[in-house]
Coordinates of C-alpha atoms in Angstrom, one line a residue:
Chain A
M1 CA 32.6 -13.7 -6.8
V2 CA 31.5 -12.2 -4.1
A3 CA 30.6 -8.3 -3.1
R4 CA 34.6 -7.2 -2.2
D5 CA 36.0 -8.5 -5.8
I6 CA 34.1 -6.0 -7.2
M7 CA 33.4 -3.3 -4.5
T8 CA 34.9 0.6 -4.4
A9 CA 36.7 0.5 -1.5
D10 CA 38.2 3.7 -1.4
V11 CA 35.0 5.1 -0.6
V12 CA 34.4 9.0 -0.2
T13 CA 32.3 10.0 2.8
L14 CA 30.2 12.9 4.3
R15 CA 30.1 13.5 7.9
E16 CA 26.4 13.7 9.4
D17 CA 26.7 17.4 10.2
A18 CA 27.3 17.9 6.2
T19 CA 24.8 20.2 4.1
A20 CA 23.3 19.8 1.3
A21 CA 25.8 21.8 -0.6
D22 CA 28.5 20.0 0.8
A23 CA 26.4 16.9 -0.7
A24 CA 26.6 18.7 -3.9
T25 CA 30.1 19.9 -4.2
L26 CA 30.9 16.2 -3.7
L27 CA 28.9 14.6 -5.5
L28 CA 30.0 17.2 -9.1
G29 CA 33.4 16.0 -8.0
S30 CA 33.6 12.4 -8.1
L31 CA 32.2 9.9 -10.7
H32 CA 29.6 8.2 -8.3
D33 CA 26.0 9.3 -7.7
G34 CA 25.9 8.8 -4.0
V35 CA 27.2 9.1 -1.4
P36 CA 27.8 7.5 2.4
V37 CA 27.3 9.7 5.3
V38 CA 29.2 8.0 8.0
G39 CA 28.7 8.6 11.8
A40 CA 31.0 9.1 14.6
E41 CA 32.4 5.7 14.7
G42 CA 32.3 4.7 11.6
Q43 CA 29.1 3.3 10.7
V44 CA 27.1 3.6 7.6
V45 CA 23.7 5.7 8.8
G46 CA 22.7 6.8 5.2
V47 CA 23.3 7.7 1.7
V48 CA 22.8 10.7 -0.3
S49 CA 22.4 10.5 -4.0
Y50 CA 21.8 13.2 -6.9
E51 CA 17.7 11.6 -6.4
E52 CA 17.8 13.1 -2.8
L53 CA 18.9 16.8 -4.0
I54 CA 16.6 17.3 -6.9
R55 CA 13.7 16.1 -4.4
L56 CA 14.5 18.7 -2.4
A57 CA 13.7 21.4 -5.1
L58 CA 11.3 19.4 -5.9
P59 CA 9.3 17.6 -3.3
G60 CA 6.8 15.0 -3.5
Y61 CA 3.7 17.0 -3.1
L62 CA 3.7 18.2 -6.4
D63 CA 4.7 14.6 -8.4
Q64 CA 1.1 14.6 -9.4
V65 CA 1.3 18.1 -10.9
D66 CA 2.2 18.0 -14.4
L67 CA 4.4 21.0 -14.7
S68 CA 4.4 21.3 -18.5
F69 CA 2.2 24.8 -17.9
L70 CA 5.4 26.6 -16.6
P71 CA 6.7 28.8 -19.6
A72 CA 10.7 28.6 -20.6
S73 CA 11.3 31.8 -19.2
A74 CA 10.2 30.3 -16.1
E75 CA 13.2 29.3 -13.4
F76 CA 13.7 25.6 -12.8
F77 CA 11.0 25.2 -9.6
P78 CA 13.0 25.3 -6.4
V79 CA 10.0 25.7 -3.6
Q80 CA 12.5 27.0 -1.0
A81 CA 15.2 29.7 -1.6
N82 CA 18.7 28.7 -3.5
A83 CA 20.6 29.3 -0.1
E84 CA 17.9 27.9 2.1
I85 CA 17.9 24.6 0.5
G86 CA 21.7 24.8 0.5
Q87 CA 21.6 24.4 4.4
T88 CA 19.5 21.9 4.9
P89 CA 21.5 18.9 6.8
V90 CA 22.2 15.8 4.9
T91 CA 21.1 13.6 8.0
S92 CA 17.3 15.9 7.0
L93 CA 17.5 14.8 3.1
M94 CA 19.1 11.6 3.0
C95 CA 17.8 8.2 2.1
R96 CA 18.1 5.9 5.1
E97 CA 15.9 4.0 3.4
S98 CA 17.0 2.3 0.0
H99 CA 21.0 2.4 1.0
L100 CA 20.5 -1.4 1.6
V101 CA 23.6 -2.8 2.8
V102 CA 25.2 -6.0 2.2
G103 CA 28.3 -7.6 3.1
P104 CA 31.4 -8.1 1.9
D105 CA 31.3 -12.4 0.7
E106 CA 27.6 -11.5 -0.8
P107 CA 27.6 -13.1 -4.1
V108 CA 27.3 -10.6 -6.6
A109 CA 23.8 -12.5 -8.6
E110 CA 22.4 -11.4 -4.5
V111 CA 23.3 -7.3 -4.9
A112 CA 22.4 -7.6 -8.4
R113 CA 18.9 -8.9 -7.6
L114 CA 18.5 -6.5 -4.7
M115 CA 19.6 -3.5 -6.7
L116 CA 16.3 -4.4 -9.0
S117 CA 14.0 -5.7 -6.6
R118 CA 15.1 -2.8 -4.2
G119 CA 15.1 -0.1 -7.2
V120 CA 18.5 1.1 -5.5
R121 CA 21.4 2.2 -7.7
R122 CA 23.7 1.0 -5.2
V123 CA 24.5 -0.9 -1.9
V124 CA 27.1 0.2 0.4
V125 CA 29.6 -2.4 1.9
V126 CA 29.7 -3.1 5.8
E127 CA 32.1 -5.1 7.9
G128 CA 31.9 -5.3 11.2
G129 CA 29.6 -2.2 11.7
R130 CA 32.2 0.0 9.6
L131 CA 31.5 1.1 6.1
V132 CA 34.5 -1.1 3.9
G133 CA 32.9 -0.3 0.4
I134 CA 30.5 0.1 -2.4
I135 CA 29.3 -1.0 -4.9
G136 CA 27.2 0.8 -8.2
Q137 CA 25.0 -0.3 -10.4
G138 CA 28.3 0.4 -13.5
D139 CA 29.8 -2.5 -11.0
I140 CA 27.3 -4.7 -11.0
V141 CA 27.5 -4.3 -15.6
R142 CA 31.6 -3.9 -15.6
A143 CA 31.5 -7.7 -13.7
L144 CA 29.3 -8.8 -16.3
V145 CA 30.8 -7.5 -19.0
A146 CA 34.2 -8.1 -18.8
P147 CA 33.8 -11.8 -19.3
L148 CA 32.1 -11.2 -22.3
V149 CA 34.3 -8.5 -24.1
Q150 CA 37.6 -9.4 -22.6
P151 CA 37.3 -13.3 -22.4
N152 CA 39.7 -14.6 -19.1
T153 CA 43.0 -15.7 -20.8
E154 CA 44.1 -17.6 -17.8
Chain B
M1 CA -25.6 3.1 33.0
T2 CA -25.0 -0.4 32.7
S3 CA -21.7 -1.9 32.7
L4 CA -22.0 -2.8 28.8
Q5 CA -22.8 0.9 28.1
W6 CA -19.5 2.0 30.2
L7 CA -18.1 -0.8 27.8
A8 CA -19.3 0.5 24.6
V9 CA -18.4 4.1 25.7
G10 CA -14.8 3.2 27.0
I11 CA -13.9 1.4 23.6
F12 CA -15.5 4.7 21.4
L13 CA -13.6 6.9 23.8
I14 CA -10.6 5.7 23.1
A15 CA -10.8 5.2 19.2
Y16 CA -12.2 8.9 18.8
V17 CA -9.3 10.1 21.0
M18 CA -6.5 7.7 19.5
I19 CA -8.0 9.3 15.7
A20 CA -8.8 12.6 16.9
S21 CA -4.9 13.2 18.2
E22 CA -3.4 11.5 15.0
R23 CA -1.7 8.8 17.8
V24 CA -2.5 5.7 15.7
H25 CA -3.4 6.2 12.1
K26 CA -6.9 6.9 12.2
S27 CA -7.7 3.6 9.7
V28 CA -6.3 1.4 12.7
A29 CA -8.2 2.7 15.4
S30 CA -11.4 3.5 14.2
L31 CA -11.1 -0.6 12.9
T32 CA -9.9 -1.8 16.3
G33 CA -12.6 0.3 18.0
A34 CA -14.9 -1.5 15.9
T35 CA -12.8 -5.0 16.2
A36 CA -12.6 -4.8 19.8
M37 CA -17.1 -4.2 20.1
L38 CA -17.5 -7.2 17.7
L39 CA -15.0 -9.4 20.3
V40 CA -16.6 -8.1 23.4
G41 CA -19.5 -8.9 21.8
L42 CA -20.7 -5.4 22.0
L43 CA -22.9 -6.4 19.0
S44 CA -22.8 -8.9 16.9
Q45 CA -21.1 -10.1 13.5
E46 CA -24.4 -9.5 11.3
E47 CA -26.2 -6.4 13.1
A48 CA -22.0 -4.6 12.1
F49 CA -22.1 -6.2 8.6
H50 CA -25.8 -5.9 7.4
G51 CA -27.5 -4.2 9.9
T52 CA -30.8 -4.5 11.2
E53 CA -33.7 -2.2 12.2
A54 CA -32.6 -1.5 15.4
V55 CA -28.2 -1.1 14.9
R56 CA -27.8 0.0 11.2
G57 CA -24.0 -1.1 11.5
V58 CA -21.9 0.0 8.1
D59 CA -24.0 2.4 5.7
W60 CA -22.6 0.5 2.1
N61 CA -24.7 3.6 0.8
T62 CA -22.4 5.9 1.7
I63 CA -19.9 3.4 1.6
L64 CA -19.8 2.8 -2.8
L65 CA -20.9 6.1 -2.9
L66 CA -17.3 7.3 -2.2
V67 CA -16.0 4.2 -3.9
G68 CA -17.9 5.3 -7.1
M69 CA -16.8 9.0 -6.6
M70 CA -12.9 8.1 -5.9
I71 CA -12.9 5.9 -9.1
V72 CA -14.7 8.7 -11.4
V73 CA -12.1 11.0 -10.0
A74 CA -8.9 8.9 -10.2
I75 CA -8.9 9.2 -13.5
T76 CA -10.2 12.5 -14.2
K77 CA -7.4 13.7 -12.7
E78 CA -5.3 12.3 -15.1
T79 CA -6.1 14.6 -17.5
G80 CA -4.5 17.5 -15.8
V81 CA -7.8 19.6 -15.8
F82 CA -7.5 20.6 -11.9
E83 CA -4.6 22.2 -12.8
W84 CA -5.8 24.0 -15.4
M85 CA -8.9 25.0 -13.5
A86 CA -6.2 26.4 -10.8
L87 CA -4.5 27.8 -13.1
K88 CA -7.9 29.6 -15.7
S89 CA -8.1 31.0 -12.2
A90 CA -4.8 32.9 -12.2
K91 CA -5.6 34.2 -15.6
V92 CA -9.2 35.0 -15.1
A93 CA -7.6 37.4 -12.0
H94 CA -5.0 38.2 -14.4
G95 CA -2.4 37.5 -11.3
R96 CA -4.0 39.7 -9.7
P97 CA -3.6 38.8 -5.5
M98 CA -6.8 39.1 -4.0
P99 CA -9.3 38.4 -7.5
L100 CA -7.0 35.6 -7.4
L101 CA -8.0 34.0 -4.1
A102 CA -11.5 35.0 -4.8
M103 CA -10.9 33.0 -7.8
I104 CA -8.6 30.0 -6.7
C105 CA -11.4 30.2 -3.4
L106 CA -14.5 30.1 -6.0
V107 CA -13.1 27.2 -8.0
T108 CA -12.1 25.3 -5.3
A109 CA -15.6 25.4 -3.8
V110 CA -17.7 24.6 -6.8
V111 CA -15.2 21.6 -8.1
S112 CA -15.3 20.3 -4.4
A113 CA -19.7 20.5 -4.3
L114 CA -19.7 17.9 -7.4
L115 CA -16.2 15.6 -6.9
D116 CA -14.1 14.6 -3.8
N117 CA -13.3 17.8 -1.4
V118 CA -9.8 16.0 -1.0
T119 CA -9.0 15.1 -4.4
T120 CA -9.4 18.3 -5.5
V121 CA -6.7 20.1 -3.0
L122 CA -4.5 17.6 -3.9
L123 CA -4.3 19.1 -7.3
V124 CA -5.0 22.7 -7.0
A125 CA -2.8 23.5 -3.7
P126 CA 0.4 22.6 -5.2
V127 CA -0.9 24.8 -7.9
V128 CA -1.4 27.4 -5.8
V129 CA 2.3 27.2 -4.1
I130 CA 3.6 27.9 -7.6
L131 CA 1.4 30.5 -8.5
C132 CA 2.3 32.4 -4.8
R133 CA 6.2 31.7 -5.6
T134 CA 5.7 32.8 -8.5
L135 CA 3.2 36.4 -7.7
E136 CA 5.8 36.4 -4.6
V137 CA 3.4 36.8 -2.2
N138 CA 2.2 34.8 1.1
A139 CA 1.0 31.4 0.3
I140 CA -0.6 30.3 3.6
P141 CA -3.8 33.0 3.2
Y142 CA -4.2 31.3 -0.4
L143 CA -3.6 27.8 0.6
V144 CA -5.3 27.9 4.3
C145 CA -8.6 29.6 2.2
C146 CA -8.4 26.9 -0.7
A147 CA -9.5 24.3 2.5
L148 CA -11.9 26.4 3.6
S149 CA -13.7 26.6 0.3
S150 CA -13.5 23.1 -0.3
N151 CA -15.2 22.6 3.0
I152 CA -18.0 25.0 2.1
G153 CA -18.5 24.2 -1.3
G154 CA -19.0 21.3 0.0
T155 CA -21.8 21.7 2.5
A156 CA -24.1 22.7 -1.1
T157 CA -24.5 19.3 -2.4
L158 CA -25.4 15.6 -1.2
I159 CA -22.1 14.7 -3.2
G160 CA -20.1 17.3 -1.8
D161 CA -19.0 16.2 1.8
P162 CA -18.7 12.6 3.1
P163 CA -20.9 14.5 6.2
N164 CA -23.9 15.0 3.2
I165 CA -23.1 11.6 2.0
M166 CA -23.9 9.9 5.2
I167 CA -26.8 12.7 5.9
G168 CA -28.3 12.1 2.9
S169 CA -28.4 8.2 3.3
A170 CA -29.5 7.4 7.4
A171 CA -32.5 10.6 6.5
K172 CA -33.6 9.7 2.9
L173 CA -33.0 13.2 1.4
T174 CA -32.3 13.2 -1.9
F175 CA -29.6 15.4 -4.4
I176 CA -32.9 17.5 -5.0
D177 CA -33.2 18.2 -1.0
F178 CA -29.6 19.0 -0.4
L179 CA -30.4 21.8 -3.7
K180 CA -33.1 23.4 -2.5
I181 CA -32.1 23.6 1.6
D182 CA -28.2 24.2 1.7
L183 CA -27.2 25.0 -1.7
P184 CA -28.3 28.7 -1.3
V185 CA -27.5 28.8 2.7
V186 CA -23.6 28.1 1.3
A187 CA -23.9 30.3 -1.4
A188 CA -25.0 33.4 0.9
A189 CA -22.3 31.6 3.4
F190 CA -19.2 31.5 0.8
G191 CA -20.3 35.5 -0.2
A192 CA -19.7 36.6 4.0
F193 CA -16.7 33.8 3.8
L194 CA -15.1 35.8 0.9
L195 CA -16.4 39.4 2.3
A196 CA -14.4 38.4 5.8
V197 CA -11.3 37.1 3.5
W198 CA -10.8 40.9 2.0
A199 CA -11.5 42.7 5.1
A200 CA -8.7 40.2 6.7
F201 CA -6.3 40.3 3.7
G202 CA -7.2 42.9 0.6
R203 CA -4.9 45.1 1.6
R204 CA -2.3 43.2 2.7
L205 CA -1.4 41.4 -0.6
H206 CA 0.6 43.2 -2.5
V207 CA 2.1 41.9 -6.0
D208 CA 4.9 43.3 -7.9
E209 CA 4.4 43.9 -12.0
A210 CA 7.1 41.4 -13.3
H211 CA 5.7 38.7 -10.8
R212 CA 2.5 39.6 -12.1
L213 CA 3.2 39.3 -16.2
K214 CA 5.0 36.0 -15.2
V215 CA 1.9 34.3 -14.1
L216 CA 0.2 35.6 -17.2
E217 CA 2.5 33.7 -19.4
F218 CA 1.9 30.0 -17.8
D219 CA 0.2 28.3 -20.3
E220 CA -2.6 26.3 -18.4
A221 CA -3.9 24.5 -21.9
K222 CA -0.7 22.8 -21.9
A223 CA -2.0 20.9 -18.2
I224 CA -4.6 19.4 -20.4
H225 CA -2.2 16.2 -22.0
D226 CA -5.4 13.8 -22.7
W227 CA -7.9 15.8 -24.0
P228 CA -10.3 12.6 -25.4
L229 CA -10.2 11.3 -22.1
L230 CA -10.7 14.4 -21.0
R231 CA -14.4 14.3 -22.6
K232 CA -14.6 11.1 -21.7
C233 CA -14.8 12.1 -18.3
L234 CA -17.0 15.1 -18.9
V235 CA -19.9 13.5 -20.0
V236 CA -19.8 10.5 -17.2
I237 CA -19.9 12.9 -14.8
G238 CA -22.0 14.8 -16.6
L239 CA -23.9 12.3 -16.9
T240 CA -23.8 11.6 -13.4
L241 CA -24.9 14.5 -11.8
G242 CA -27.8 14.4 -14.0
G243 CA -28.5 10.6 -12.7
F244 CA -28.0 12.1 -9.2
T245 CA -30.7 15.1 -9.8
V246 CA -33.2 12.3 -11.2
H247 CA -32.0 9.0 -8.4
G248 CA -35.1 9.8 -6.0
W249 CA -37.8 10.4 -8.7
V250 CA -36.6 7.4 -10.4
G251 CA -36.4 5.4 -7.0
L252 CA -32.5 4.3 -6.9
E253 CA -29.8 5.2 -4.4
P254 CA -27.1 7.6 -5.3
A255 CA -24.8 4.6 -3.9
T256 CA -26.2 3.1 -7.3
I257 CA -25.7 6.4 -10.0
A258 CA -22.3 6.2 -9.3
L259 CA -21.0 3.3 -9.7
A260 CA -23.2 3.5 -12.5
G261 CA -20.9 6.3 -13.2
A262 CA -17.9 4.2 -12.1
C263 CA -18.0 1.6 -14.6
L264 CA -18.9 3.7 -17.4
I265 CA -16.1 5.6 -17.1
L266 CA -14.2 2.3 -16.9
I267 CA -15.1 1.2 -19.5
L268 CA -14.8 4.3 -21.4
Y269 CA -10.7 4.8 -20.1
G270 CA -9.2 1.5 -21.7
K271 CA -6.0 1.2 -19.8
S272 CA -6.1 -1.5 -16.9
P273 CA -8.4 -0.8 -14.2
V274 CA -6.1 -2.2 -11.7
K275 CA -4.1 1.6 -10.7
V276 CA -7.6 3.2 -10.9
L277 CA -8.5 0.8 -7.7
E278 CA -5.8 1.4 -6.2
E279 CA -6.1 4.6 -6.1
V280 CA -9.3 4.8 -4.1
E281 CA -8.7 6.3 -0.7
W282 CA -9.5 2.6 1.2
P283 CA -7.7 3.5 4.4
T284 CA -10.6 6.5 4.5
I285 CA -12.9 3.3 3.5
F286 CA -11.8 1.2 6.1
F287 CA -12.0 4.5 8.6
F288 CA -15.8 4.6 7.5
M289 CA -16.4 1.4 8.2
G290 CA -14.9 1.2 11.4
L291 CA -16.8 4.2 12.8
F292 CA -20.1 2.8 11.5
I293 CA -19.5 -0.2 13.9
M294 CA -18.2 1.8 16.1
V295 CA -21.3 3.3 16.5
G296 CA -23.7 0.6 16.0
G297 CA -22.6 -0.7 19.0
L298 CA -23.1 2.4 21.1
V299 CA -26.9 2.2 20.1
K300 CA -27.0 -1.2 20.5
V301 CA -26.5 -1.1 23.9
G302 CA -28.4 2.5 23.9
V303 CA -25.6 4.9 24.8
I304 CA -27.0 7.4 21.8
R305 CA -30.7 6.6 23.0
L306 CA -28.9 8.4 27.0
L307 CA -27.7 11.0 25.1
A308 CA -30.8 11.7 22.4
D309 CA -33.6 11.6 25.8
G310 CA -30.9 14.2 27.7
A311 CA -30.7 16.5 24.3
L312 CA -34.0 16.4 24.5
D313 CA -34.3 17.3 28.6
L314 CA -31.7 20.0 27.9
T315 CA -33.8 22.0 25.1
G316 CA -36.9 21.5 26.6
G317 CA -38.9 20.0 23.8
S318 CA -38.3 22.9 22.2
L319 CA -37.4 22.1 18.3
S320 CA -35.6 25.4 17.6
A321 CA -33.8 24.4 20.7
M322 CA -33.0 21.1 19.7
T323 CA -32.2 23.0 15.9
M324 CA -29.7 25.0 16.8
F325 CA -28.2 22.4 20.2
I326 CA -27.4 20.1 16.8
L327 CA -25.7 22.8 15.0
W328 CA -23.6 24.0 17.4
F329 CA -22.9 20.4 18.5
S330 CA -22.1 18.9 15.7
A331 CA -19.6 22.5 15.3
L332 CA -18.1 21.9 17.8
F333 CA -17.5 17.9 17.8
S334 CA -16.6 18.1 14.3
G335 CA -13.6 20.5 15.1
L336 CA -12.8 18.5 18.1
V337 CA -12.7 14.8 16.2
G338 CA -13.4 15.6 12.8
N339 CA -16.3 16.0 11.1
I340 CA -16.9 12.6 9.5
P341 CA -16.4 10.7 13.0
A342 CA -19.0 13.7 14.5
T343 CA -21.8 13.4 11.5
V344 CA -21.8 9.0 11.8
A345 CA -22.1 9.5 15.9
I346 CA -25.4 12.2 15.5
I347 CA -26.7 11.0 12.9
S348 CA -27.6 8.2 15.3
L349 CA -28.2 11.1 17.6
V350 CA -30.7 12.0 15.6
Q351 CA -32.9 8.6 14.6
D352 CA -33.1 8.3 18.1
V353 CA -34.8 11.5 18.6
A354 CA -36.9 10.2 16.4
Q355 CA -37.5 7.3 17.7
S356 CA -38.3 9.0 20.8
L357 CA -41.0 11.3 19.5
H358 CA -42.4 9.4 16.9
G359 CA -42.3 5.8 17.4
S360 CA -40.1 5.3 14.8
V361 CA -37.3 5.5 12.1
G362 CA -39.1 5.3 9.1
P363 CA -39.6 7.8 6.4
E364 CA -42.5 9.2 8.2
A365 CA -40.7 10.2 11.2
L366 CA -37.4 11.3 9.5
H367 CA -39.4 13.7 7.4
A368 CA -41.4 15.4 10.6
P369 CA -41.6 18.9 10.8
N370 CA -39.6 18.5 13.9
I371 CA -36.6 16.3 12.3
L372 CA -36.3 17.3 9.2
P373 CA -34.6 21.0 10.2
L374 CA -32.0 18.3 12.9
W375 CA -31.1 17.1 9.8
W376 CA -30.2 20.7 7.7
A377 CA -28.7 21.6 11.2
L378 CA -26.3 18.3 11.1
S379 CA -24.9 19.2 7.4
L380 CA -24.7 23.0 7.6
G381 CA -22.8 21.7 11.1
A382 CA -21.1 18.9 10.9
C383 CA -19.8 20.0 7.3
L384 CA -18.8 24.0 7.9
G385 CA -17.6 23.3 11.4
G386 CA -15.3 20.9 9.6
N387 CA -13.5 24.0 9.2
L388 CA -13.2 25.3 13.0
T389 CA -9.9 23.3 13.3
L390 CA -7.1 21.5 11.1
V391 CA -8.0 18.3 12.5
G392 CA -12.4 19.3 11.4
A393 CA -12.5 18.5 8.6
P394 CA -10.2 15.7 5.3
A395 CA -8.9 19.2 3.5
N396 CA -7.3 20.6 6.0
A397 CA -5.0 18.6 6.7
I398 CA -3.5 17.6 2.9
V399 CA -3.9 21.0 3.0
I400 CA -1.5 22.0 5.5
G401 CA 0.5 19.0 4.4
I402 CA 1.2 20.6 1.3
S403 CA 1.8 23.7 2.9
A404 CA 4.9 22.5 5.6
A405 CA 6.2 20.7 2.5
A406 CA 6.2 24.2 0.7
G407 CA 8.8 25.9 3.4
H408 CA 5.2 27.3 5.1
K409 CA 4.2 25.5 8.2
V410 CA 0.9 26.3 9.3
S411 CA 0.8 24.9 13.6
F412 CA -2.4 24.0 15.2
V413 CA -3.2 27.6 16.9
E414 CA -1.9 29.7 13.7
F415 CA -5.3 27.3 11.7
L416 CA -7.7 28.6 14.7
K417 CA -7.4 31.8 13.8
Y418 CA -8.3 30.9 10.1
G419 CA -10.9 29.0 10.8
V420 CA -12.0 29.6 13.8
P421 CA -13.8 33.4 12.5
L422 CA -14.4 32.4 9.2
T423 CA -16.1 29.2 10.6
L424 CA -18.5 31.5 12.8
V425 CA -19.1 33.8 9.8
T426 CA -21.0 30.8 8.1
L427 CA -22.0 29.1 10.9
V428 CA -24.3 32.3 12.3
I429 CA -25.9 32.6 8.6
S430 CA -26.6 29.1 8.5
M431 CA -28.6 30.1 12.0
I432 CA -30.7 32.9 10.2
Y433 CA -31.4 30.4 7.6
L434 CA -32.6 27.7 9.6
W435 CA -34.2 30.0 11.6
V436 CA -36.4 31.4 8.6
V437 CA -36.6 28.6 7.0
F438 CA -38.2 26.2 9.4
L439 CA -38.6 27.2 12.9
R440 CA -40.1 31.0 12.4

């Protein structure tokens, strides 16, 4: 079994000029938790996921600070005003490193290994420089579990 | 100058320009400069690693004191006590803007005097951002003053600021010496700093009653998430500080005390030490090692000797002139390249002045009446001079980084608008103090 067999081929993408608000709208309306950002030539330049959107409101310098002192009445703590957050271009917040690129003929076992060892939740499938599919962790689990619960009768 | 001297100066200047401009990571620049000096044979590995009579090489007393205190702090910060202190300040100030600014400065200064400045601001500054955001007040004065207070507070003790650690080690000055000489002037300088801050911002900071009440709802007790560990940490910090106060009498170096504190807390901690040891700021430690070796190279080929003689000529043998020269030179040099690299170089300069005037660098020469004031001038100049610019001291860049991440960018020039006047206030007080205590 290879990447092509389990990937979602019909990928919804964002353009490089999209904003964080566009990414949030797209993600909330889809089943995926990450969306590739694609350049003019169809090449993948990064992936935006829920993590990057949460990170926008809770930047890294707060990672070491325990926030349990905030009272129940406190709003969720956005460091910039919400309107400003929405206008952040996706290219400045998308993850360029954690999106892993595989070829369509990569064995699924290798895709699974990459996800676990690099701590990423999705990989994009690229052929000839163009995006052809995306594989999420759910796709791997489905490939693993499906044969167990629905024995192949062929 | 000989060609060897030119070579040493060339390597040194390239490395220092790289460090100041941050074109190359400071640890890489420093280690590369040091290794270049070793490769071309300006000094031997033996001199660099172990030191000799003439060339001090890596100062392990400084290195291991830093490591020891970093271990103590790495465990202490897990308890949430730093966040607790910042929140408590807000409560004590009842969320009023100017008292809050003063309390944040005071807490940062006191904690920085006893523990690592960088860790202090790394944990206090994010809470300051949250407080300012809740109060809807401009966070920049709070954050910049937090950095400046950290450097002023650190000046007060032997362990407060890296320049003092290195000066204490090189000049054989004890923890008590620093409390006797630096603490009074730092208290006065800090008071003047707060007055200046009040004059500059006192009337410009306003907070809505509704926002003020929101801050009072913060529950600082919840910031402490490990009370048993906190108790252990406080005991260890208390014992370590107690050890520092008596280290001169019992004949133990400060690094020994710090390592004892680190071992005790690692034992009491009970969990795996691997993560804690990873949290030691190793890049900073390697930065120090490289600086010590590079300056060792300059000492070996006699460049520092030339500078020391030049400084003696310039000041015409007057102790007052020499003291003021060291104070201002170390402040400006610190503002230019950072107070750690500046101090490593100027320590050697003062040692060579002692060598010129007394023919030795033994304790009696280092503590002679015409050398002792120079150490204090260096301590005050370098520690307080760290506030001049963004690159002056490590805490500055940390706080400004947090400020930028929170959407409040502070440019190099904007930092100068705070740093220069407030540093001048503290340096003028230091001048008067040095004159009254040593030169009158």
